[in-house]
Short mmCIF file of C-alpha atoms in Angstrom, two decimals:
data_model
loop_
_atom_site.label_atom_id
_atom_site.label_comp_id
_atom_site.label_asym_id
_atom_site.label_seq_id
_atom_site.Cartn_x
_atom_site.Cartn_y
_atom_site.Cartn_z
CA ALA O 137 -2.07 2.68 -23.91
CA GLY O 138 -2.59 1.70 -27.52
CA ALA O 139 -2.62 -2.04 -28.00
CA ALA O 140 -5.37 -4.24 -26.69
CA GLY O 141 -5.26 -6.12 -23.49
CA THR O 142 -2.33 -4.81 -21.47
CA SER O 143 -2.48 -3.14 -18.08
CA ASN O 144 0.26 -1.60 -16.01
CA ALA O 145 2.49 -4.03 -14.22
CA GLY O 146 2.42 -3.25 -10.52
CA THR O 147 6.19 -3.21 -10.19
CA GLY O 148 6.58 0.27 -8.76
CA ASN O 149 7.52 1.81 -12.07
CA ALA O 150 4.50 1.17 -14.21
CA GLY O 151 3.98 3.32 -17.22
CA SER O 152 1.26 3.85 -19.75
CA GLY O 153 -2.21 2.50 -19.22
CA ALA O 154 -1.91 -0.30 -21.74
CA GLY O 155 0.17 -1.34 -24.61
CA GLY O 156 1.58 -4.45 -26.05
CA GLY O 157 2.73 -6.05 -22.82
CA THR O 158 5.36 -3.43 -22.11
CA THR O 159 6.57 -2.81 -18.58
CA GLN O 160 9.48 -0.74 -17.47
CA SER O 161 12.68 -2.06 -16.06
CA GLY O 162 14.01 -0.18 -13.11
CA GLY O 163 16.99 1.37 -14.86
CA SER O 164 18.41 4.82 -14.62
CA ALA O 165 16.58 7.94 -15.61
CA GLY O 166 16.96 9.57 -18.95
CA ALA O 167 19.40 12.23 -19.91
CA ASN O 168 19.62 15.46 -18.02
CA ALA O 169 17.40 18.14 -19.45
CA GLY O 170 18.77 21.10 -17.59
CA GLY O 171 17.31 22.94 -14.68
CA ALA O 172 14.98 25.73 -13.98
CA SER O 173 11.74 26.49 -15.69
CA SER O 174 11.48 29.72 -17.60
CA GLY O 175 8.77 32.32 -17.29
CA GLY O 176 6.17 33.25 -14.72
CA ALA O 177 4.53 31.69 -11.71
CA ALA O 178 3.19 28.19 -11.71
CA GLY O 179 -0.37 27.82 -12.80
CA ALA O 180 -1.01 31.43 -13.74
CA GLY O 181 -2.25 30.65 -17.21
CA GLY O 182 -4.70 33.50 -17.60
CA SER O 183 -7.56 31.89 -15.69
CA SER O 184 -10.04 33.98 -13.74
CA ALA O 185 -12.36 31.11 -12.82
CA THR O 186 -13.24 30.20 -9.25
CA TRP O 187 -11.24 27.30 -7.78
CA HIS O 188 -13.86 25.30 -5.91
CA ALA O 189 -11.57 22.79 -4.21
CA ALA O 190 -9.48 23.36 -1.13
CA THR O 191 -5.81 24.17 -1.64
CA ALA O 192 -3.10 22.53 0.42
CA THR O 193 -1.28 24.79 2.87
CA ALA O 194 1.86 22.64 2.67
CA ILE O 195 2.42 23.19 -1.06
CA THR O 196 4.24 26.45 -1.73
CA ASP O 197 5.44 27.95 -5.00
CA SER O 198 9.03 27.20 -4.00
CA LEU O 199 8.14 23.54 -3.42
CA LEU O 200 6.47 23.34 -6.83
CA THR O 201 9.46 24.91 -8.54
CA SER O 202 11.87 22.57 -6.80
CA GLU O 203 9.81 19.47 -7.59
CA TYR O 204 9.33 20.50 -11.22
CA ASN O 205 13.01 21.21 -11.78
CA ALA O 206 14.01 17.89 -10.23
CA TRP O 207 11.51 16.06 -12.44
CA LYS O 208 12.66 17.94 -15.54
CA THR O 209 16.32 17.23 -14.90
CA LYS O 210 15.67 13.53 -14.36
CA ARG O 211 13.04 12.81 -17.00
CA THR O 212 13.41 15.07 -20.03
CA LYS O 213 15.85 15.11 -22.93
CA MET O 214 16.32 17.30 -25.99
CA CYS O 215 16.53 15.47 -29.32
CA SER O 216 18.83 16.46 -32.17
CA ASN O 217 15.99 18.07 -34.16
CA GLY O 218 14.96 20.36 -31.31
CA SER O 219 12.08 18.27 -30.03
CA TRP O 220 12.00 17.10 -26.42
CA VAL O 221 10.92 13.84 -24.79
CA VAL O 222 9.91 12.57 -21.37
CA GLN O 223 11.71 9.28 -20.81
CA ARG O 224 10.54 6.30 -18.80
CA ASP O 225 12.89 4.23 -16.69
CA ASP O 226 14.05 2.19 -19.69
CA SER O 227 14.51 5.43 -21.71
CA SER O 228 11.50 4.64 -23.89
CA VAL O 229 8.90 7.29 -24.67
CA VAL O 230 5.11 7.07 -24.51
CA SER O 231 2.52 9.61 -25.57
CA GLU O 232 1.22 9.64 -21.99
CA GLY O 233 4.55 11.00 -20.78
CA ILE O 234 4.75 13.58 -23.58
CA ALA O 235 1.29 14.85 -22.64
CA TYR O 236 2.02 14.86 -18.91
CA GLY O 237 5.12 16.90 -19.70
CA MET O 238 3.05 19.33 -21.78
CA LEU O 239 0.68 19.86 -18.85
CA LEU O 240 3.56 20.40 -16.46
CA SER O 241 5.56 22.74 -18.70
CA ALA O 242 2.51 24.81 -19.66
CA ASN O 243 1.62 25.36 -16.02
CA MET O 244 5.21 26.00 -14.95
CA ALA O 245 5.68 28.62 -17.71
CA ASP O 246 8.41 26.58 -19.42
CA ARG O 247 7.74 27.36 -23.06
CA THR O 248 10.93 25.83 -24.43
CA LEU O 249 10.04 22.44 -23.01
CA PHE O 250 6.36 22.77 -23.94
CA ASP O 251 7.09 23.55 -27.59
CA GLY O 252 9.70 20.81 -27.76
CA LEU O 253 7.34 18.19 -26.37
CA TYR O 254 4.53 19.27 -28.66
CA LYS O 255 6.93 19.05 -31.58
CA TYR O 256 7.68 15.45 -30.63
CA TYR O 257 3.94 14.74 -30.34
CA SER O 258 3.36 16.28 -33.78
CA ASP O 259 6.32 14.48 -35.34
CA HIS O 260 4.95 11.04 -34.43
CA LEU O 261 1.35 11.03 -35.61
CA ASP O 262 -0.45 7.93 -36.75
CA ALA O 263 -2.75 7.76 -39.78
CA ASN O 264 -5.55 9.40 -37.75
CA GLY O 265 -3.41 12.39 -36.75
CA LEU O 266 -2.94 11.24 -33.14
CA MET O 267 0.43 10.45 -31.57
CA ASN O 268 1.68 6.87 -31.68
CA TRP O 269 1.48 5.71 -28.10
CA ALA O 270 5.04 4.27 -27.91
CA THR O 271 8.39 5.17 -29.46
CA GLY O 272 12.04 4.86 -28.59
CA SER O 273 13.83 7.84 -27.18
CA CYS O 274 14.15 10.58 -29.83
CA ASP O 275 12.98 8.32 -32.63
CA ALA O 276 13.00 9.95 -36.05
CA PRO O 277 9.71 11.58 -37.09
CA GLY O 278 7.14 9.34 -38.70
CA ASN O 279 4.31 6.90 -38.10
CA ASN O 280 5.53 3.68 -36.47
CA ASN O 281 1.99 2.26 -36.54
CA ALA O 282 1.77 1.95 -32.76
CA ASN O 283 -1.67 3.62 -32.73
CA ALA O 284 -2.86 6.18 -30.17
CA ALA O 285 -3.74 6.34 -26.47
CA THR O 286 -6.79 8.45 -25.64
CA ASP O 287 -5.63 9.74 -22.25
CA ALA O 288 -2.51 11.21 -23.82
CA ASP O 289 -4.50 12.90 -26.55
CA LEU O 290 -6.90 14.44 -24.03
CA ASP O 291 -4.04 15.69 -21.86
CA ALA O 292 -2.21 17.12 -24.87
CA ALA O 293 -5.33 18.98 -25.98
CA MET O 294 -5.88 20.42 -22.49
CA ALA O 295 -2.23 21.43 -22.29
CA LEU O 296 -2.55 23.31 -25.57
CA ILE O 297 -5.48 25.26 -24.15
CA GLN O 298 -3.56 26.06 -20.97
CA ALA O 299 -0.57 27.09 -23.07
CA ASN O 300 -2.79 29.35 -25.16
CA ALA O 301 -3.96 31.12 -22.01
CA ARG O 302 -0.34 31.87 -21.13
CA TRP O 303 1.12 32.43 -24.61
CA SER O 304 -1.59 33.51 -27.02
CA ASP O 305 0.67 34.16 -30.02
CA ALA O 306 1.24 30.64 -31.36
CA GLY O 307 -2.11 29.28 -32.48
CA TYR O 308 -2.28 26.71 -29.68
CA LEU O 309 -6.05 27.03 -29.37
CA ALA O 310 -6.62 26.23 -33.05
CA GLN O 311 -4.30 23.24 -32.71
CA ALA O 312 -6.26 22.09 -29.67
CA LYS O 313 -9.48 22.26 -31.67
CA THR O 314 -7.97 20.13 -34.43
CA LEU O 315 -6.84 17.59 -31.86
CA THR O 316 -10.15 17.44 -29.98
CA ALA O 317 -11.99 16.92 -33.27
CA LYS O 318 -9.78 13.90 -33.98
CA ILE O 319 -10.41 12.54 -30.49
CA LEU O 320 -14.14 12.77 -31.08
CA GLN O 321 -13.83 11.17 -34.51
CA PHE O 322 -11.59 8.24 -33.60
CA GLU O 323 -11.65 7.79 -29.82
CA VAL O 324 -15.29 8.29 -28.87
CA ASP O 325 -18.19 5.92 -29.56
CA ALA O 326 -21.60 7.49 -30.06
CA ALA O 327 -24.55 6.70 -27.82
CA THR O 328 -26.42 5.27 -30.79
CA LEU O 329 -23.82 2.50 -30.93
CA CYS O 330 -23.46 1.91 -27.20
CA GLY O 331 -26.93 1.43 -25.79
CA GLY O 332 -27.64 5.10 -25.23
CA ARG O 333 -24.37 6.15 -23.52
CA THR O 334 -21.51 8.03 -25.22
CA ILE O 335 -18.28 6.16 -24.48
CA LEU O 336 -14.59 7.11 -24.40
CA ARG O 337 -12.51 4.47 -26.17
CA PRO O 338 -9.03 3.79 -24.76
CA GLY O 339 -7.39 4.24 -28.16
CA ASP O 340 -8.10 4.98 -31.78
CA LYS O 341 -7.77 1.33 -32.79
CA PHE O 342 -9.29 -0.69 -29.96
CA GLY O 343 -11.89 -0.75 -27.22
CA GLY O 344 -15.33 0.70 -26.72
CA CYS O 345 -18.55 -0.73 -28.03
CA SER O 346 -17.42 -0.42 -31.65
CA ASP O 347 -14.67 -3.02 -31.18
CA SER O 348 -16.55 -6.30 -31.18
CA ALA O 349 -13.40 -8.24 -30.27
CA ASN O 350 -12.33 -6.09 -27.32
CA GLN O 351 -15.04 -3.91 -25.85
CA LYS O 352 -13.13 -2.64 -22.84
CA ILE O 353 -12.67 0.92 -21.61
CA ASN O 354 -10.37 2.59 -19.08
CA PRO O 355 -12.01 4.77 -16.38
CA SER O 356 -8.72 6.52 -15.57
CA TYR O 357 -8.78 8.06 -19.04
CA PHE O 358 -12.09 9.87 -18.43
CA ALA O 359 -11.45 13.60 -17.98
CA PRO O 360 -14.79 15.25 -17.14
CA GLY O 361 -13.29 18.62 -16.30
CA TYR O 362 -11.59 18.76 -19.68
CA TYR O 363 -14.82 17.92 -21.49
CA ARG O 364 -16.44 21.09 -20.17
CA VAL O 365 -13.46 23.18 -21.29
CA PHE O 366 -13.54 21.66 -24.78
CA ALA O 367 -17.28 22.27 -25.01
CA HIS O 368 -16.78 25.90 -23.98
CA TYR O 369 -14.08 26.70 -26.51
CA PHE O 370 -15.28 24.52 -29.39
CA THR O 371 -19.02 25.02 -29.44
CA ASP O 372 -19.52 22.94 -32.56
CA GLN O 373 -18.23 19.95 -30.56
CA ALA O 374 -20.14 20.74 -27.37
CA THR O 375 -23.01 18.27 -27.79
CA THR O 376 -20.69 15.29 -27.88
CA TRP O 377 -18.42 16.49 -25.07
CA ASN O 378 -21.48 17.08 -22.86
CA ALA O 379 -22.83 13.64 -23.69
CA LEU O 380 -19.47 12.12 -22.81
CA LEU O 381 -19.53 14.03 -19.51
CA ALA O 382 -22.92 12.58 -18.61
CA GLY O 383 -21.94 9.07 -19.62
CA SER O 384 -18.73 9.22 -17.61
CA TYR O 385 -20.52 10.11 -14.39
CA GLU O 386 -23.07 7.34 -14.96
CA LEU O 387 -20.19 4.90 -15.21
CA TYR O 388 -18.48 6.29 -12.09
CA VAL O 389 -21.68 5.60 -10.13
CA ALA O 390 -21.78 2.04 -11.42
CA TYR O 391 -18.12 1.42 -10.58
CA GLN O 392 -18.30 2.79 -7.07
CA ALA O 393 -21.47 0.83 -6.32
CA ARG O 394 -19.76 -2.49 -7.05
CA MET O 395 -16.26 -1.60 -5.77
CA SER O 396 -17.05 0.10 -2.45
CA GLY O 397 -16.04 3.55 -3.68
CA LEU O 398 -13.19 2.70 -6.06
CA VAL O 399 -13.05 2.08 -9.81
CA PRO O 400 -11.39 -0.66 -11.90
CA ASP O 401 -8.40 -0.37 -14.18
CA TRP O 402 -10.62 -1.66 -16.99
CA SER O 403 -14.30 -2.41 -17.47
CA LYS O 404 -16.58 -3.47 -20.25
CA TYR O 405 -18.03 -0.52 -22.12
CA ASP O 406 -21.30 -0.77 -20.17
CA GLY O 407 -19.46 -0.47 -16.86
CA THR O 408 -19.64 -4.12 -15.86
CA ASP O 409 -16.65 -6.14 -14.73
CA TRP O 410 -13.73 -6.80 -17.08
CA TYR O 411 -12.54 -10.21 -15.88
CA GLY O 412 -11.86 -9.17 -12.30
CA SER O 413 -10.03 -5.93 -13.07
CA GLY O 414 -9.30 -4.13 -9.81
CA TYR O 415 -8.05 -0.77 -8.58
CA SER O 416 -4.41 -0.69 -9.58
CA TRP O 417 -1.84 1.18 -11.70
CA ASP O 418 -4.37 2.62 -14.15
CA ALA O 419 -7.30 3.33 -11.86
CA CYS O 420 -5.11 5.13 -9.32
CA ARG O 421 -5.24 8.26 -11.50
CA THR O 422 -9.03 8.54 -11.45
CA PRO O 423 -9.37 10.62 -8.24
CA TRP O 424 -7.08 13.22 -9.83
CA ARG O 425 -9.24 13.34 -12.96
CA VAL O 426 -12.43 13.79 -10.95
CA MET O 427 -10.91 16.25 -8.46
CA VAL O 428 -10.00 18.51 -11.40
CA ASP O 429 -13.67 18.68 -12.42
CA TYR O 430 -14.65 19.49 -8.85
CA ALA O 431 -11.97 22.17 -8.57
CA TRP O 432 -12.92 23.81 -11.85
CA ASN O 433 -16.69 23.46 -11.69
CA GLY O 434 -17.83 22.57 -8.18
CA GLU O 435 -19.54 19.53 -9.72
CA PRO O 436 -21.70 17.80 -7.06
CA ARG O 437 -21.24 14.40 -8.75
CA ALA O 438 -17.49 14.88 -8.50
CA GLN O 439 -17.78 15.60 -4.78
CA THR O 440 -19.90 12.49 -4.32
CA PHE O 441 -17.25 10.47 -6.15
CA MET O 442 -14.47 11.93 -4.01
CA GLN O 443 -16.40 11.20 -0.83
CA GLY O 444 -16.81 7.62 -1.98
CA VAL O 445 -13.06 7.28 -2.43
CA ARG O 446 -12.38 8.78 0.99
CA ALA O 447 -14.92 6.44 2.57
CA TRP O 448 -12.93 3.53 1.14
CA VAL O 449 -9.72 4.99 2.60
CA THR O 450 -11.36 5.42 6.01
CA THR O 451 -12.60 1.85 6.02
CA ASN O 452 -9.59 0.11 4.50
CA GLY O 453 -6.58 2.32 5.13
CA LEU O 454 -3.69 2.55 2.69
CA GLY O 455 -1.78 -0.56 3.67
CA SER O 456 -3.10 -2.61 0.76
CA MET O 457 -2.00 -0.04 -1.84
CA PRO O 458 1.49 0.67 -3.19
CA ASN O 459 3.28 3.33 -1.18
CA ASN O 460 3.89 6.03 -3.77
CA SER O 461 2.35 9.26 -4.99
CA ALA O 462 0.40 7.68 -7.84
CA PHE O 463 -1.81 6.09 -5.18
CA THR O 464 -1.44 8.09 -1.97
CA GLY O 465 -1.37 11.44 -3.77
CA ALA O 466 -4.58 10.65 -5.61
CA PHE O 467 -6.26 9.50 -2.39
CA ALA O 468 -5.22 12.84 -0.88
CA LEU O 469 -6.69 14.79 -3.80
CA ALA O 470 -9.99 13.02 -3.20
CA ALA O 471 -10.20 14.91 0.12
CA ALA O 472 -10.14 18.34 -1.53
CA TYR O 473 -13.83 18.99 -0.83
CA ASP O 474 -12.90 19.70 2.84
CA LYS O 475 -10.00 21.98 3.79
CA THR O 476 -9.16 20.38 7.14
CA LEU O 477 -9.35 16.85 5.78
CA PHE O 478 -7.37 17.86 2.71
CA ASP O 479 -4.50 19.45 4.61
CA SER O 480 -4.26 16.36 6.79
CA ALA O 481 -4.32 14.03 3.78
CA VAL O 482 -1.69 16.03 1.88
CA THR O 483 0.59 16.13 4.93
CA SER O 484 0.29 12.35 5.24
CA TRP O 485 0.98 11.90 1.54
CA LEU O 486 4.07 14.09 1.46
CA GLY O 487 5.39 12.72 4.72
CA ALA O 488 4.85 9.03 4.00
CA SER O 489 7.81 6.95 5.13
CA GLY O 490 9.42 4.76 2.48
CA ALA O 491 7.36 6.07 -0.44
CA ASP O 492 8.82 5.15 -3.82
CA ASP O 493 8.46 8.08 -6.21
CA ALA O 494 11.72 7.49 -8.06
CA PRO O 495 10.25 5.73 -11.13
CA TYR O 496 8.78 7.62 -14.09
CA PHE O 497 5.09 6.96 -13.51
CA GLN O 498 4.61 7.92 -9.89
CA GLY O 499 7.32 10.57 -10.04
CA THR O 500 5.59 12.38 -12.89
CA LEU O 501 2.12 12.06 -11.41
CA ARG O 502 3.50 13.44 -8.14
CA VAL O 503 4.24 16.81 -9.73
CA LEU O 504 0.92 16.92 -11.57
CA TYR O 505 -0.90 16.12 -8.34
CA LEU O 506 1.04 18.84 -6.51
CA LEU O 507 -0.10 21.41 -9.07
CA ALA O 508 -3.71 20.40 -8.58
CA ALA O 509 -3.40 20.33 -4.80
CA ALA O 510 -1.95 23.85 -4.84
CA GLY O 511 -4.70 25.20 -7.08
CA LYS O 512 -2.18 25.89 -9.83
CA PHE O 513 -3.85 23.89 -12.60
CA PRO O 514 -6.31 26.32 -14.24
CA SER O 515 -9.24 25.52 -16.48
CA THR O 516 -8.55 28.83 -18.29
CA LEU O 517 -12.31 29.54 -18.41
#
């Protein structure tokens, strides 16, 4: 994300949620990053909280390790200055991928990769102190004026908190607080500006009600489970995170009411239609975002949302959606309020014939979804 007006191209290897018309070509993966993760078990992270969602019987620790190592080997690369990147299919780098990699490496106890990815994030900050959404592979440090993508910043902040729960000696929590404060300052519009509802902007330079030329928002960027974690750790920010939580669920209700249980890639800031935007390469991530809140908090509104998604699947089937983990994995996660249904959905997801998880986007989301499905993605609360 970052520039106004661009959505993922549904080519099977779509990347970041928006950004200057960029789509990926189907080229080879990036350089080999090496193999196994270092450290302890997946998802340990120091959390003692109750996991409210079902966990999938089919997903074992050995499967997670194998999937993570395959992803790491294919997608990550060490730069000459010691930073690391996650590369898309054309070898370009987006903040989304850096943040996804931070979440994965934190929860797979791979501190070398985590620190290297966070170094790359920190080396490529814009004027607001948020990572430029797009760079080349291993670009030199500096601000390339590409602006920021809110989903990446939220994921990076959550990854820092998860890393702090595992490795408490590096000041990750303080760095997370600095980052969340910048998100609130530059990527959130206050209710007083937006008709009474606090709104998540898609970037620090466009969208939301404060951008009179381009008042769109991206529902797949909402991260209600994260908002509660940020409010818990950073009490001086809690009022705004809680307001954003409430506003996000109000918008989910509006989306599902007009889209038979699904959400759009983009909407206007008040939740109304953005020029026919449908459920596609951005929106497909939303069930994962909401399932995380249900898993961490047992949120009834999250369960209602998940049931709405599953009702759509029951009525429509999956034949109209791309056959890859970005879509089918997320639809499976939406079943995590019921153990029997969830195990069946996960088995169907992992056993789908002809699924295309080779490209960056769906291949990376696959491993993140597996962590969530296994209950190995802790809130740290």
